[in-house]
Coordinates of C-alpha atoms in Angstrom, one line a residue:
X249 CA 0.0 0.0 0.0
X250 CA 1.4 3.1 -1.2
X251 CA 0.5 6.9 0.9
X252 CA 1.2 10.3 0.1
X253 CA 1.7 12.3 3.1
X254 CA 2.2 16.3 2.7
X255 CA 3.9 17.5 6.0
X256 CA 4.1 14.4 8.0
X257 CA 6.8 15.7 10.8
X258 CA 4.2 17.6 12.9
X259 CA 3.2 17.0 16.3
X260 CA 0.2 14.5 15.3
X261 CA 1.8 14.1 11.7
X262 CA 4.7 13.0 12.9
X263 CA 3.4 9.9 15.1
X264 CA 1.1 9.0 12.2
X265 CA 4.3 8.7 10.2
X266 CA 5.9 6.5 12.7
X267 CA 2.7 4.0 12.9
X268 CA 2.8 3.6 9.4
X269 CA 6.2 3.4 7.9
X270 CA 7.0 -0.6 8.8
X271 CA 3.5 -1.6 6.8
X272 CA 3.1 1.6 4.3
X273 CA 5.3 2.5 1.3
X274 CA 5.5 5.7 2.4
X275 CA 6.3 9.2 0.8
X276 CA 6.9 12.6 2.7
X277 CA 5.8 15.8 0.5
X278 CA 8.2 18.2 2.9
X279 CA 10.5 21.4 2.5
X280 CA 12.7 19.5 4.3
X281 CA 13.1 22.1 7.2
X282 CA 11.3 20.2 9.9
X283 CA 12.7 16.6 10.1
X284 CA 13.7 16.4 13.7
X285 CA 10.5 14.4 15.1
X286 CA 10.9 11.6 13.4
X287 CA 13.3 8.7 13.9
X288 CA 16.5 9.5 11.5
X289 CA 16.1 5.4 10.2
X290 CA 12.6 5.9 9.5
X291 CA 11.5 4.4 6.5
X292 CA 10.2 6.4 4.0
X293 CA 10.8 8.3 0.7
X294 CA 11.6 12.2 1.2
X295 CA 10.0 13.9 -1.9
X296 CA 11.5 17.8 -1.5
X297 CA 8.8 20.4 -2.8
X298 CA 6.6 22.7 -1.9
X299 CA 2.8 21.9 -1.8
X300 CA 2.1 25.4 -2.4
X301 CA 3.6 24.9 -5.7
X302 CA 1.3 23.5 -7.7
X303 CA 2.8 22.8 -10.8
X304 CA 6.2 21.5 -9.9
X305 CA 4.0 18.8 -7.4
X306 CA 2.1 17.9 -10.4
X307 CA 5.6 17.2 -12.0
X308 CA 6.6 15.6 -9.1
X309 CA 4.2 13.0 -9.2
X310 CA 2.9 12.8 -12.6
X311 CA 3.9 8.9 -13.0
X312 CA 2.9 8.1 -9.2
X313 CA -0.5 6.7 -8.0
X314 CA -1.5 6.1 -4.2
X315 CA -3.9 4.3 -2.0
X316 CA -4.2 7.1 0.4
X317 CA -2.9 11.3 0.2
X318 CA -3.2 12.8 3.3
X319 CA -2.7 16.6 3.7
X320 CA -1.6 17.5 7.3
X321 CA -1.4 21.4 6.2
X322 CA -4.3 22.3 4.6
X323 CA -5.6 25.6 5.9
X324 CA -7.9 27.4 3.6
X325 CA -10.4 26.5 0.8
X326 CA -7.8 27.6 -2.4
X327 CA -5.6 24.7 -1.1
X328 CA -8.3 22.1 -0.8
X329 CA -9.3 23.4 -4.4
X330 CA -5.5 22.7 -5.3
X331 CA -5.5 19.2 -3.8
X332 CA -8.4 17.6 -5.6
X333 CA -7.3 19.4 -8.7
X334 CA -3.9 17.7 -7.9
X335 CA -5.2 14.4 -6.5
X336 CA -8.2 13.8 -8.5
X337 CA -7.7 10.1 -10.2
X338 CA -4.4 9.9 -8.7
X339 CA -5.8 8.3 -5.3
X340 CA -8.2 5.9 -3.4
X341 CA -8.8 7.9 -0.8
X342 CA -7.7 11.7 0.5
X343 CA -8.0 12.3 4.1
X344 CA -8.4 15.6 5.0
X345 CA -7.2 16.5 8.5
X346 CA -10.1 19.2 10.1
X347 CA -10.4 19.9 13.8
X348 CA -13.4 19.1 16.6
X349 CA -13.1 23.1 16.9
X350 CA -15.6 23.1 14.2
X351 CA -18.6 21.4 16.7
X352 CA -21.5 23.9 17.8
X353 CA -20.1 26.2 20.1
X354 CA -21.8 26.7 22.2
X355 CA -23.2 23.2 22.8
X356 CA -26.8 21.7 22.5
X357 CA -25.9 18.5 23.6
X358 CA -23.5 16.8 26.3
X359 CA -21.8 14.6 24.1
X360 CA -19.8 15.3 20.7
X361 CA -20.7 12.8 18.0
X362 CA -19.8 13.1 14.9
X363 CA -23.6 14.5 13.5
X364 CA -23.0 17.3 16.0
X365 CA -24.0 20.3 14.3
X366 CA -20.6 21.9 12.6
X367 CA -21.0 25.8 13.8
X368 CA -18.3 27.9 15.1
X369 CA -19.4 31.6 15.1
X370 CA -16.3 32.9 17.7
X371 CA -13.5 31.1 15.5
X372 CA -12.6 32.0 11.7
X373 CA -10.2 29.0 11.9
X374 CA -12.7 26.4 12.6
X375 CA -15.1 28.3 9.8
X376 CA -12.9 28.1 7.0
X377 CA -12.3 24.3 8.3
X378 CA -16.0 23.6 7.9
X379 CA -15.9 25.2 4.5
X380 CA -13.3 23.1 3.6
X381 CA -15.1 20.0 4.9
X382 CA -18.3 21.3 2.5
X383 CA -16.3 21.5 -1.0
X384 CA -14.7 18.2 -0.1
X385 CA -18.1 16.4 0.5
X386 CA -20.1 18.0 -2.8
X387 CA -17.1 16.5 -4.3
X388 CA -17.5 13.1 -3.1
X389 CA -21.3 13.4 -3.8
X390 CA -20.6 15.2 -7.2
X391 CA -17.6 12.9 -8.7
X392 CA -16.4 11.0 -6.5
X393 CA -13.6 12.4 -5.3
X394 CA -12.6 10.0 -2.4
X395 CA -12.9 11.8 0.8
X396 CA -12.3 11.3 4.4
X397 CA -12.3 13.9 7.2
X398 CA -10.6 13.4 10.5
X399 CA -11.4 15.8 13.3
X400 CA -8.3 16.0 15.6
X401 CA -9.3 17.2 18.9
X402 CA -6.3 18.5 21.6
X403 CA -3.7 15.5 20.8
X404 CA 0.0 16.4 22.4
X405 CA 3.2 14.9 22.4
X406 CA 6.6 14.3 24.1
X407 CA 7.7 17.7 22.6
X408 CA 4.2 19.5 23.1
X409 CA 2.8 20.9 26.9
X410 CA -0.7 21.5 26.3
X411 CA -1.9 24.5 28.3
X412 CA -5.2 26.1 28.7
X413 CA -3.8 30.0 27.0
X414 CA -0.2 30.9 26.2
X415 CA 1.5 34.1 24.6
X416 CA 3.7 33.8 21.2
X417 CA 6.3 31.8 22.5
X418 CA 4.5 28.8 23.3
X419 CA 4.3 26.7 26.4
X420 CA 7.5 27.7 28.2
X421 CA 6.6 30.5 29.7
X422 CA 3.4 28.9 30.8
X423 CA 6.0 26.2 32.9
X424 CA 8.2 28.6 33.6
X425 CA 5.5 31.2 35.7
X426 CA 4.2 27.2 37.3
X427 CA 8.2 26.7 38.7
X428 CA 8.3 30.2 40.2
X429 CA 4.7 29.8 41.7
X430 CA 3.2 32.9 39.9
X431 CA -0.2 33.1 39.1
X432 CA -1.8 30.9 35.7
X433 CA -4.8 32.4 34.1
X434 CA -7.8 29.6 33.3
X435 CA -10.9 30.6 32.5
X436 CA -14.2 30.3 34.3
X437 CA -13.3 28.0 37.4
X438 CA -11.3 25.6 35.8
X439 CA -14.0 23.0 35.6
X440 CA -14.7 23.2 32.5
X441 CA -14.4 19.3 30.9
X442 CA -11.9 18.6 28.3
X443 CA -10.3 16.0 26.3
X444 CA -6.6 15.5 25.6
X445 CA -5.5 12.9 23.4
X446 CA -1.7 11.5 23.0
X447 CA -0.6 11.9 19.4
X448 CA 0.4 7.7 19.7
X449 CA -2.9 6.9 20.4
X450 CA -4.3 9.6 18.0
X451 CA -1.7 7.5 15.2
X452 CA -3.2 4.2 15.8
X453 CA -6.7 5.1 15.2
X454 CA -6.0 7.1 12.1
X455 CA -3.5 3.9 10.8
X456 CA -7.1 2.0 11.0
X457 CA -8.9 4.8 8.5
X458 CA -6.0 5.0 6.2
X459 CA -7.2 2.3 3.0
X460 CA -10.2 1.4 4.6
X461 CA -12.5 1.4 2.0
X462 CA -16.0 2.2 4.8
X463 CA -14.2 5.5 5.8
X464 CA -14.7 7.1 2.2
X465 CA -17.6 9.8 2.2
X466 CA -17.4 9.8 6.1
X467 CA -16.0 11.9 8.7
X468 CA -14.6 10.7 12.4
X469 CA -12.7 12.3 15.4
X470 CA -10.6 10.2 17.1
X471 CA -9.2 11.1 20.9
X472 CA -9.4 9.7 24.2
X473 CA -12.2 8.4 26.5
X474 CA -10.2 10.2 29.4
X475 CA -12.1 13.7 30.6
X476 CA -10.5 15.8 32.7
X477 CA -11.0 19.7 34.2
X478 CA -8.8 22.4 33.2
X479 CA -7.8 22.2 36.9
X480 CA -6.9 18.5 37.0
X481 CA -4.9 19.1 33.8
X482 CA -2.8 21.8 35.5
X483 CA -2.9 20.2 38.4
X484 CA -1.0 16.6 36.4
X485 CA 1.2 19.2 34.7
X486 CA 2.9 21.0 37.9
X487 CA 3.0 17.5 39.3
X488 CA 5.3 16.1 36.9
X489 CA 7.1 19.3 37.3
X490 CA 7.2 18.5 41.1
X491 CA 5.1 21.9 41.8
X492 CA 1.6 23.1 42.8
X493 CA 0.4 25.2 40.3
X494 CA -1.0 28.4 41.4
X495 CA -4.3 29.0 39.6
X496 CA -6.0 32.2 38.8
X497 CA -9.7 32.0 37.2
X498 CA -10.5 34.5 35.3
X499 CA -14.0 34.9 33.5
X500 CA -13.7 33.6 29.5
X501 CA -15.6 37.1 28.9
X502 CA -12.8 39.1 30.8
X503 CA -10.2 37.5 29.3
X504 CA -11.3 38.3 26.0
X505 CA -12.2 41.8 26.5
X506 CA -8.3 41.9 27.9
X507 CA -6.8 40.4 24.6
X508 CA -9.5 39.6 21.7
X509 CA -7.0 37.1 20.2
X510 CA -7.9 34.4 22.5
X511 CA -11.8 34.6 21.3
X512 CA -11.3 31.5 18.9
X513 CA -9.4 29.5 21.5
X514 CA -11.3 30.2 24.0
X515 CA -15.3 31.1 23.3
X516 CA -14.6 29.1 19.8
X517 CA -12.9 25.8 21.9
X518 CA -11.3 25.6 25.6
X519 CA -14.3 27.2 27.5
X520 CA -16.4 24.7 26.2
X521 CA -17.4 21.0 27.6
X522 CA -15.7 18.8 25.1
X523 CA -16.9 15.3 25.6
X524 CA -16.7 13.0 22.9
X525 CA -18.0 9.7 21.6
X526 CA -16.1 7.8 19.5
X527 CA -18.1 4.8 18.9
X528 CA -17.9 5.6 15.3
X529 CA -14.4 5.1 14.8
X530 CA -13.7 2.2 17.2
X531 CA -16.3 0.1 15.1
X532 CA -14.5 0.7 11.8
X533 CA -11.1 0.2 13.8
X534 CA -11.7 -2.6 15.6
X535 CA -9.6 -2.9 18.5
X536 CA -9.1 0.6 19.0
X537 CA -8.7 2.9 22.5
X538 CA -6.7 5.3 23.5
X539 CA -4.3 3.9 26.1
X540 CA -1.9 7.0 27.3
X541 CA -3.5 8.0 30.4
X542 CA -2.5 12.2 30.4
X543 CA -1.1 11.9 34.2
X544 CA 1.3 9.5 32.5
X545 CA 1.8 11.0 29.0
X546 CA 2.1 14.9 30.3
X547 CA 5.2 13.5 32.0
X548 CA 7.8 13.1 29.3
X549 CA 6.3 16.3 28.1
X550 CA 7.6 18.4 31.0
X551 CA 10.6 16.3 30.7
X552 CA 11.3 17.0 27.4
X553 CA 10.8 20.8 27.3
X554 CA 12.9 21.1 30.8
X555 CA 15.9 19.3 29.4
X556 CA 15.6 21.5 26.0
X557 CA 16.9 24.8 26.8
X558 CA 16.7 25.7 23.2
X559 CA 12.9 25.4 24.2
X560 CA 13.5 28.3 26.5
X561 CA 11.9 31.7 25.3
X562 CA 10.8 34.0 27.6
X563 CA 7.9 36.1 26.7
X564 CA 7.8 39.4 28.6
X565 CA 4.1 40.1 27.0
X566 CA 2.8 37.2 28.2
X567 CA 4.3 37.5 31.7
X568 CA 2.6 41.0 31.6
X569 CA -0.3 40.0 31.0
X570 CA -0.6 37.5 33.5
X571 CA 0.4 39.8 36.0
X572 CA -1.8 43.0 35.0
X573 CA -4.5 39.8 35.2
X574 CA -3.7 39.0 38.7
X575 CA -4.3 43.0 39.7
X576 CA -7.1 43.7 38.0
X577 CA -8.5 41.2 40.3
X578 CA -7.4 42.0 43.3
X579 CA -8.1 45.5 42.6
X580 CA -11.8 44.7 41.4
X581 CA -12.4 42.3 44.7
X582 CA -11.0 45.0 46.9
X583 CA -13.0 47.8 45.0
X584 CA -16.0 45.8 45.4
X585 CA -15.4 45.3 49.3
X586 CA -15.3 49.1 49.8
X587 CA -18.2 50.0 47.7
X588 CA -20.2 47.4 49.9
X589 CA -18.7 48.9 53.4
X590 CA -19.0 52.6 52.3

């Protein structure tokens, strides 16, 4: 069985490459800049292009046919256009990677399946993703054109710390405030119910979609049965640090009035109960769960981004902010107190 993968060296690309290189014939569409997540005997063919380019890919792989072409970086509706334009008769199946942003926000029901209602009116990410998802399925309906959608929810790896908001540089300075025991922003009270998924387990569900002839037309997401609040997930992560974390919840609305960016994130995705079933894709993938409890998983993480010092960006901005956050607070509570006593 011969696959296609453009990117491939991501954080959930990356362990879907490493599932499937001892049983696929593998090829790697890459720039060849990002290279470092993957084992250096891993077997697969490196094709170097740009997917961007569309006319030097066709040349590329003019004489080449493939059971499966999976698109890891596909981010607006021109380059899904480009991909069946590229891929059209040249595969059996196309997987295009979406996200479970794009479920109702906010909610109408407790559980995620996969005929939730797509509807994300806080997140233009997760809009153009549905539109995306749209063209691909009036082309499946129209001619064919051999689709499957994945839905990655919040998967992480050894080299990614998952956190509940971060500034430009990442998760390091989110650590970094946990080791000196400064205040963490969550929103709401940090009970809010969400899902992380370890990119391994993530891997092996996807493995199961990849040639399966039942997952063409059809859409799944595949993450753990584990649920946790944004409180227990800190909570794991200063533990494998060997810390308490010291928690500040702060209303969603109030952090989004402070800095508009985190809307999407936020209103669009992590202030939301995210509770999924995956009954859909544990029958077509028989044999399928998600083993990596996050307590355990979460632990190499830390590990991995203490022992990288490379890793180790400060972000003055972001340490601002959490601090003006932590005033504004107090301030408001003590304001409050004196209106009340006045």
């Amino acid at each position: 069985m011969k696959a296609l993968f453009i990117g491939g060296t991501g954080n959930i690309s990356a362990a879907v490459t490493e599932a499937c290189a001892t049983d696929w014939d593998l090829f790697l569409l890459t720039r060849g800049n990002k290279k470092d997540r993957l084992a250096a005997d891993i077997r697969a063919t490196f094709l170097h292009g740009d997917i961007n380019d569309e006319e030097a890919v066709a040349e590329l792989i003019k004489d080449m046919r493939f059971d499966a072409v999976v698109n890891f970086v596909n981010y607006s509706v021109a380059q899904v256009e480009r991909d069946i334009r590229l891929f059209s008769g040249k595969t059996r199946q196309y997987i295009f990677i979406s996200t479970a942003s794009v479920y109702q926000k906010p909610l109408s029901g407790g559980t995620i399946t996969e005929s939730t209602l797509l509807s994300n009116p806080f997140w233009e990410y997760s809009r153009i993703k549905i539109e995306c998802e749209e063209l691909l399925i009036r082309e499946y309906r129209a001619k064919a054109f051999p689709v499957t959608i994945v839905r990655p929810s919040h998967t992480y790896d050894y080299t990614y710390l998952p956190t509940g908001i971060h500034g430009k540089n990442g998760s390091w300075p989110v650590l970094a405030r946990m080791l000196a025991g400064k205040p963490l922003p969550l929103p709401g009270d940090g009970t809010t119910i969400w899902t992380m998924t370890h990119s391994s387990d993530f891997a092996r569900g996807f493995k199961g979609l990849m040639g399966n002839p039942r997952a063409i037309g059809e859409s799944f997401h595949i993450t753990s049965d584990e649920t946790l609040t944004w409180n227990q997930i800190y909570e794991a992560i200063g533990s494998a640090a060997g810390v308490k974390p010291n928690i500040l919840h702060v209303p969603t609305d109030f952090l989004c009035a402070c800095d508009p960016s985190y809307t999407g994130t936020l209103h669009g995705d992590k202030s939301n109960n995210a509770i999924f079933d995956n009954s859909k894709i544990k029958k077509l993938v028989p044999g399928f769960y998600a083993s990596v409890r996050f307590d355990i998983g979460i632990r190499k993480s830390v590990q991995y981004l203490l022992e990288h010092t490379e890793l180790h960006k400060e972000d003055p901005e972001f340490d601002r902010f959490c601090d003006a956050l932590f005033d504004s607070m107090a301030n408001a509570a003590e304001y409050v107190k004196k209106q009340i006593n006045n």
